[in-house]
């Protein structure tokens, strides 16, 4: 987007589309707001990715914030190329197309066509948001234990990082067919929630804002790990960018919790 566009411009432009899409794109609006006064916030890989995920009235494919081979040996270059350039681009295209179809509906609306277009918006917006966050919360030379406020919240809620990790891994592992494991922030209870999602959008928790997603569709791991999803999940922990997760957690939480 042009450098002259402020965050407020972005949210203003994003609102009409996001209103059609519903709460699964609430994450884009949660991010696309003016930075708090002071301007000394840590730079946030998640924020950058989200800002690149919508511009000029359309959802866009954000560039990877590292090289395609940067996550080797844990995630291979060929998988990253296909996954980012083909699969994620497909969801972006599908989302823009479905939104255009929804906007074009006028007069007598066929309920079957309406059901189809709403399903396409839900599926593709889930795919776009979750892949955008997936790339931004991985990094080379990362992994290890969480840092900062997210580390404290995980310890408080799950007892320890190891207990959280085991629960999250199991949650991602049990997905039947295609889906995601997700750590999210639930603002009403000011709580972390871990859950699994079928495809990109089934079993999402309304209002919960994803912080850390892992894609467990076969296209995310089959070239390197074949049917061994557990080995892929174990390897993925080595590329989790905890400082980015912490920065987005603190940022989102500050939007909802006074004081
Ligand atoms: Mn995927």
CSV table of C-alpha atoms and ligand atoms in Angstrom, one decimal:
chain,number,residue,atom,x,y,z
A,1,UNK,CA,0.0,0.0,0.0
A,2,UNK,CA,1.2,3.6,-0.4
A,3,UNK,CA,3.4,4.8,2.4
A,4,UNK,CA,1.0,7.8,2.9
A,5,UNK,CA,-1.8,5.5,4.0
A,6,UNK,CA,-2.3,5.6,7.7
A,7,UNK,CA,-3.5,2.7,9.8
A,8,UNK,CA,-6.8,4.5,10.2
A,9,UNK,CA,-7.1,4.6,6.4
A,10,UNK,CA,-6.6,0.9,6.3
A,11,UNK,CA,-9.3,0.1,8.9
A,12,UNK,CA,-11.7,2.5,7.2
A,13,UNK,CA,-11.2,0.7,3.9
A,14,UNK,CA,-11.2,-2.7,5.4
A,15,UNK,CA,-14.4,-2.3,7.3
A,16,UNK,CA,-16.9,-2.8,4.4
A,17,UNK,CA,-15.2,-6.0,3.4
A,18,UNK,CA,-14.7,-7.2,7.0
A,19,UNK,CA,-18.4,-6.5,7.8
A,20,UNK,CA,-19.3,-8.9,5.0
A,21,UNK,CA,-16.9,-11.5,6.2
A,22,UNK,CA,-17.8,-11.5,9.8
A,23,UNK,CA,-15.8,-12.2,12.9
A,24,UNK,CA,-13.2,-14.4,11.4
A,25,UNK,CA,-11.6,-11.3,9.9
A,26,UNK,CA,-11.9,-9.4,13.1
A,27,UNK,CA,-8.3,-10.1,13.6
A,28,UNK,CA,-7.5,-7.8,10.7
A,29,UNK,CA,-9.4,-4.9,12.3
A,30,UNK,CA,-7.9,-5.6,15.7
A,31,UNK,CA,-4.5,-5.1,14.1
A,32,UNK,CA,-5.2,-2.3,11.7
A,33,UNK,CA,-5.6,0.5,14.2
A,34,UNK,CA,-3.4,3.4,15.1
A,35,UNK,CA,-0.4,2.6,17.1
A,36,UNK,CA,-0.5,3.6,20.8
A,37,UNK,CA,1.0,7.0,21.6
A,38,UNK,CA,4.7,6.9,22.3
A,39,UNK,CA,5.7,5.0,19.2
A,40,UNK,CA,8.3,2.9,21.0
A,41,UNK,CA,6.5,-0.4,20.5
A,42,UNK,CA,8.5,-3.4,19.5
A,43,UNK,CA,8.3,-4.1,15.8
A,44,UNK,CA,5.8,-6.8,15.2
A,45,UNK,CA,6.1,-9.3,12.4
A,46,UNK,CA,2.4,-10.2,12.8
A,47,UNK,CA,1.4,-6.5,12.4
A,48,UNK,CA,3.5,-6.1,9.3
A,49,UNK,CA,2.0,-9.2,7.7
A,50,UNK,CA,-1.6,-8.2,8.5
A,51,UNK,CA,-1.0,-4.7,7.1
A,52,UNK,CA,0.1,-6.3,3.9
A,53,UNK,CA,-2.9,-8.7,3.8
A,54,UNK,CA,-5.3,-6.0,2.6
A,55,UNK,CA,-4.7,-3.0,0.4
A,56,UNK,CA,-6.4,-1.0,-2.4
A,57,UNK,CA,-9.8,-2.5,-1.5
A,58,UNK,CA,-8.7,-6.1,-1.9
A,59,UNK,CA,-7.2,-8.9,0.2
A,60,UNK,CA,-3.6,-9.5,-0.9
A,61,UNK,CA,-1.0,-12.2,-0.4
A,62,UNK,CA,1.6,-10.9,2.1
A,63,UNK,CA,5.2,-11.7,1.1
A,64,UNK,CA,7.0,-14.2,3.3
A,65,UNK,CA,9.2,-12.4,5.8
A,66,UNK,CA,12.1,-14.8,5.2
A,67,UNK,CA,13.5,-16.9,2.3
A,68,UNK,CA,11.6,-20.0,1.2
A,69,UNK,CA,14.4,-22.2,2.5
A,70,UNK,CA,14.9,-20.3,5.7
A,71,UNK,CA,12.9,-22.8,7.8
A,72,UNK,CA,15.0,-25.8,6.7
A,73,UNK,CA,15.5,-28.4,7.9
A,74,UNK,CA,12.2,-28.2,9.8
A,75,UNK,CA,10.0,-27.1,6.9
A,76,UNK,CA,11.4,-27.7,3.4
A,77,UNK,CA,11.7,-25.1,0.6
A,78,UNK,CA,9.5,-26.8,-1.9
A,79,UNK,CA,6.6,-27.1,0.6
A,80,UNK,CA,7.0,-23.4,1.5
A,81,UNK,CA,7.0,-22.3,-2.2
A,82,UNK,CA,3.9,-24.4,-3.0
A,83,UNK,CA,2.1,-23.6,0.2
A,84,UNK,CA,2.6,-19.8,0.1
A,85,UNK,CA,2.6,-19.1,-3.6
A,86,UNK,CA,-0.1,-21.5,-4.7
A,87,UNK,CA,-2.3,-22.5,-1.7
A,88,UNK,CA,-2.4,-19.2,0.2
A,89,UNK,CA,-2.8,-17.3,-3.1
A,90,UNK,CA,-5.7,-19.5,-3.9
A,91,UNK,CA,-7.5,-18.5,-0.7
A,92,UNK,CA,-6.9,-14.8,-1.4
A,93,UNK,CA,-8.3,-15.1,-4.9
A,94,UNK,CA,-11.2,-17.1,-3.6
A,95,UNK,CA,-12.0,-14.6,-0.9
A,96,UNK,CA,-12.0,-11.6,-3.2
A,97,UNK,CA,-14.1,-13.5,-5.7
A,98,UNK,CA,-16.6,-14.6,-3.1
A,99,UNK,CA,-16.9,-11.0,-1.7
A,100,UNK,CA,-17.5,-9.7,-5.2
A,101,UNK,CA,-20.3,-12.2,-5.7
A,102,UNK,CA,-21.9,-11.2,-2.4
A,103,UNK,CA,-21.7,-7.5,-3.3
A,104,UNK,CA,-23.3,-8.3,-6.7
A,105,UNK,CA,-26.4,-9.9,-5.1
A,106,UNK,CA,-29.4,-7.7,-5.6
A,107,UNK,CA,-33.2,-8.1,-5.8
A,108,UNK,CA,-34.5,-11.6,-5.5
A,109,UNK,CA,-31.6,-13.5,-4.0
A,110,UNK,CA,-31.4,-17.3,-4.6
A,111,UNK,CA,-31.0,-18.9,-1.1
A,112,UNK,CA,-28.9,-21.7,-2.4
A,113,UNK,CA,-26.5,-19.3,-4.2
A,114,UNK,CA,-26.4,-17.2,-1.0
A,115,UNK,CA,-25.5,-20.2,1.1
A,116,UNK,CA,-22.7,-21.1,-1.3
A,117,UNK,CA,-21.2,-17.6,-1.4
A,118,UNK,CA,-21.3,-17.3,2.4
A,119,UNK,CA,-19.6,-20.7,2.7
A,120,UNK,CA,-16.9,-19.5,0.3
A,121,UNK,CA,-16.3,-16.3,2.2
A,122,UNK,CA,-16.0,-18.2,5.5
A,123,UNK,CA,-13.7,-20.8,4.1
A,124,UNK,CA,-11.4,-18.5,2.2
A,125,UNK,CA,-11.3,-15.7,4.8
A,126,UNK,CA,-10.3,-18.3,7.4
A,127,UNK,CA,-7.6,-19.6,5.0
A,128,UNK,CA,-6.3,-16.1,4.3
A,129,UNK,CA,-6.2,-14.9,8.0
A,130,UNK,CA,-4.7,-18.1,9.3
A,131,UNK,CA,-2.0,-18.5,6.7
A,132,UNK,CA,-1.1,-14.8,7.1
A,133,UNK,CA,-0.5,-15.4,10.9
A,134,UNK,CA,1.1,-18.8,10.2
A,135,UNK,CA,4.0,-17.3,8.1
A,136,UNK,CA,4.4,-14.3,10.5
A,137,UNK,CA,4.7,-16.5,13.6
A,138,UNK,CA,7.5,-18.6,12.2
A,139,UNK,CA,11.1,-17.6,11.8
A,140,UNK,CA,14.6,-19.2,11.3
A,141,UNK,CA,16.7,-19.6,14.5
A,142,UNK,CA,13.6,-19.4,16.6
A,143,UNK,CA,11.7,-21.9,18.8
A,144,UNK,CA,12.6,-22.5,22.4
A,145,UNK,CA,10.4,-21.2,25.2
A,146,UNK,CA,8.0,-18.3,25.1
A,147,UNK,CA,9.1,-14.9,26.3
A,148,UNK,CA,7.4,-11.9,27.9
A,149,UNK,CA,3.8,-11.5,28.8
A,150,UNK,CA,2.7,-14.5,26.7
A,151,UNK,CA,5.1,-16.7,28.7
A,152,UNK,CA,3.5,-15.5,31.9
A,153,UNK,CA,0.0,-16.0,30.6
A,154,UNK,CA,0.8,-19.5,29.4
A,155,UNK,CA,2.4,-20.5,32.8
A,156,UNK,CA,-0.6,-19.0,34.7
A,157,UNK,CA,-3.2,-20.7,32.6
A,158,UNK,CA,-1.6,-24.0,31.7
A,159,UNK,CA,0.8,-24.6,34.7
A,160,UNK,CA,3.9,-24.7,32.6
A,161,UNK,CA,5.1,-24.3,29.0
A,162,UNK,CA,5.6,-28.1,28.8
A,163,UNK,CA,2.0,-28.7,29.7
A,164,UNK,CA,0.8,-26.1,27.3
A,165,UNK,CA,3.0,-27.6,24.5
A,166,UNK,CA,1.6,-31.1,25.1
A,167,UNK,CA,-2.0,-29.9,25.1
A,168,UNK,CA,-1.5,-27.7,22.0
A,169,UNK,CA,0.3,-30.5,20.1
A,170,UNK,CA,-2.4,-33.0,20.9
A,171,UNK,CA,-5.1,-30.5,19.9
A,172,UNK,CA,-3.4,-30.0,16.5
A,173,UNK,CA,-2.7,-33.7,16.1
A,174,UNK,CA,-6.3,-34.9,16.6
A,175,UNK,CA,-7.7,-32.9,13.6
A,176,UNK,CA,-9.6,-35.3,11.4
A,177,UNK,CA,-8.5,-34.6,7.8
A,178,UNK,CA,-7.6,-30.9,7.1
A,179,UNK,CA,-7.4,-28.2,9.7
A,180,UNK,CA,-5.5,-26.2,12.2
A,181,UNK,CA,-4.3,-26.1,15.8
A,182,UNK,CA,-4.7,-22.6,17.3
A,183,UNK,CA,-3.7,-20.6,20.4
A,184,UNK,CA,-6.0,-17.6,20.6
A,185,UNK,CA,-6.8,-14.7,22.8
A,186,UNK,CA,-10.4,-14.5,24.1
A,187,UNK,CA,-11.0,-10.9,25.1
A,188,UNK,CA,-14.1,-11.2,27.2
A,189,UNK,CA,-12.5,-13.5,29.7
A,190,UNK,CA,-9.1,-12.0,29.1
A,191,UNK,CA,-8.0,-15.6,28.6
A,192,UNK,CA,-5.9,-17.8,26.3
A,193,UNK,CA,-7.8,-20.6,24.4
A,194,UNK,CA,-6.4,-23.6,22.5
A,195,UNK,CA,-8.6,-25.4,20.1
A,196,UNK,CA,-8.5,-27.2,16.8
A,197,UNK,CA,-10.3,-26.1,13.6
A,198,UNK,CA,-11.6,-28.2,10.7
A,199,UNK,CA,-10.7,-26.9,7.3
A,200,UNK,CA,-10.2,-23.1,7.8
A,201,UNK,CA,-13.4,-22.2,9.6
A,202,UNK,CA,-15.3,-24.9,11.3
A,203,UNK,CA,-15.2,-24.9,15.2
A,204,UNK,CA,-13.7,-21.4,15.3
A,205,UNK,CA,-14.5,-19.7,18.5
A,206,UNK,CA,-16.4,-16.4,17.8
A,207,UNK,CA,-14.5,-13.4,18.9
A,208,UNK,CA,-11.3,-15.3,19.8
A,209,UNK,CA,-8.3,-13.7,18.0
A,210,UNK,CA,-5.7,-16.2,16.8
A,211,UNK,CA,-2.2,-15.6,18.1
A,212,UNK,CA,-0.4,-18.8,17.0
A,213,UNK,CA,-1.8,-21.2,14.4
A,214,UNK,CA,-0.3,-24.4,13.0
A,215,UNK,CA,-1.5,-25.6,9.6
A,216,UNK,CA,-2.1,-29.4,9.7
A,217,UNK,CA,-3.5,-29.8,6.2
A,218,UNK,CA,-1.4,-32.4,4.4
A,219,UNK,CA,-0.1,-29.8,2.0
A,220,UNK,CA,1.7,-28.3,5.0
A,221,UNK,CA,3.9,-31.3,5.6
A,222,UNK,CA,3.4,-34.3,3.2
A,223,UNK,CA,6.4,-33.7,0.9
A,224,UNK,CA,8.8,-34.0,3.8
A,225,UNK,CA,6.9,-35.9,6.5
A,226,UNK,CA,4.4,-38.0,4.5
A,227,UNK,CA,1.8,-39.3,6.9
A,228,UNK,CA,3.8,-38.5,10.0
A,229,UNK,CA,1.9,-35.4,11.2
A,230,UNK,CA,3.3,-35.8,14.7
A,231,UNK,CA,6.9,-35.4,13.5
A,232,UNK,CA,5.9,-32.3,11.6
A,233,UNK,CA,4.2,-30.8,14.7
A,234,UNK,CA,7.3,-31.6,16.8
A,235,UNK,CA,9.6,-29.9,14.2
A,236,UNK,CA,7.3,-26.9,13.9
A,237,UNK,CA,8.0,-25.9,17.5
A,238,UNK,CA,11.6,-25.2,16.4
A,239,UNK,CA,10.5,-22.4,14.2
A,240,UNK,CA,7.9,-20.7,16.4
A,241,UNK,CA,8.7,-17.0,16.7
A,242,UNK,CA,7.8,-16.3,20.3
A,243,UNK,CA,8.8,-12.7,20.3
A,244,UNK,CA,6.3,-12.0,17.5
A,245,UNK,CA,3.6,-14.0,19.3
A,246,UNK,CA,4.3,-12.0,22.5
A,247,UNK,CA,4.3,-8.6,20.7
A,248,UNK,CA,0.9,-9.4,19.0
A,249,UNK,CA,-0.5,-10.8,22.3
A,250,UNK,CA,0.4,-7.6,24.2
A,251,UNK,CA,-0.8,-5.4,21.4
A,252,UNK,CA,-4.2,-7.1,21.0
A,253,UNK,CA,-4.7,-7.4,24.8
A,254,UNK,CA,-4.1,-3.6,25.2
A,255,UNK,CA,-7.0,-3.0,22.8
A,256,UNK,CA,-9.4,-4.8,25.0
A,257,UNK,CA,-8.2,-4.5,28.6
A,258,UNK,CA,-8.3,-1.0,30.2
A,259,UNK,CA,-5.4,0.2,32.3
B,1,LIG,MN1,-2.3,-24.4,4.3
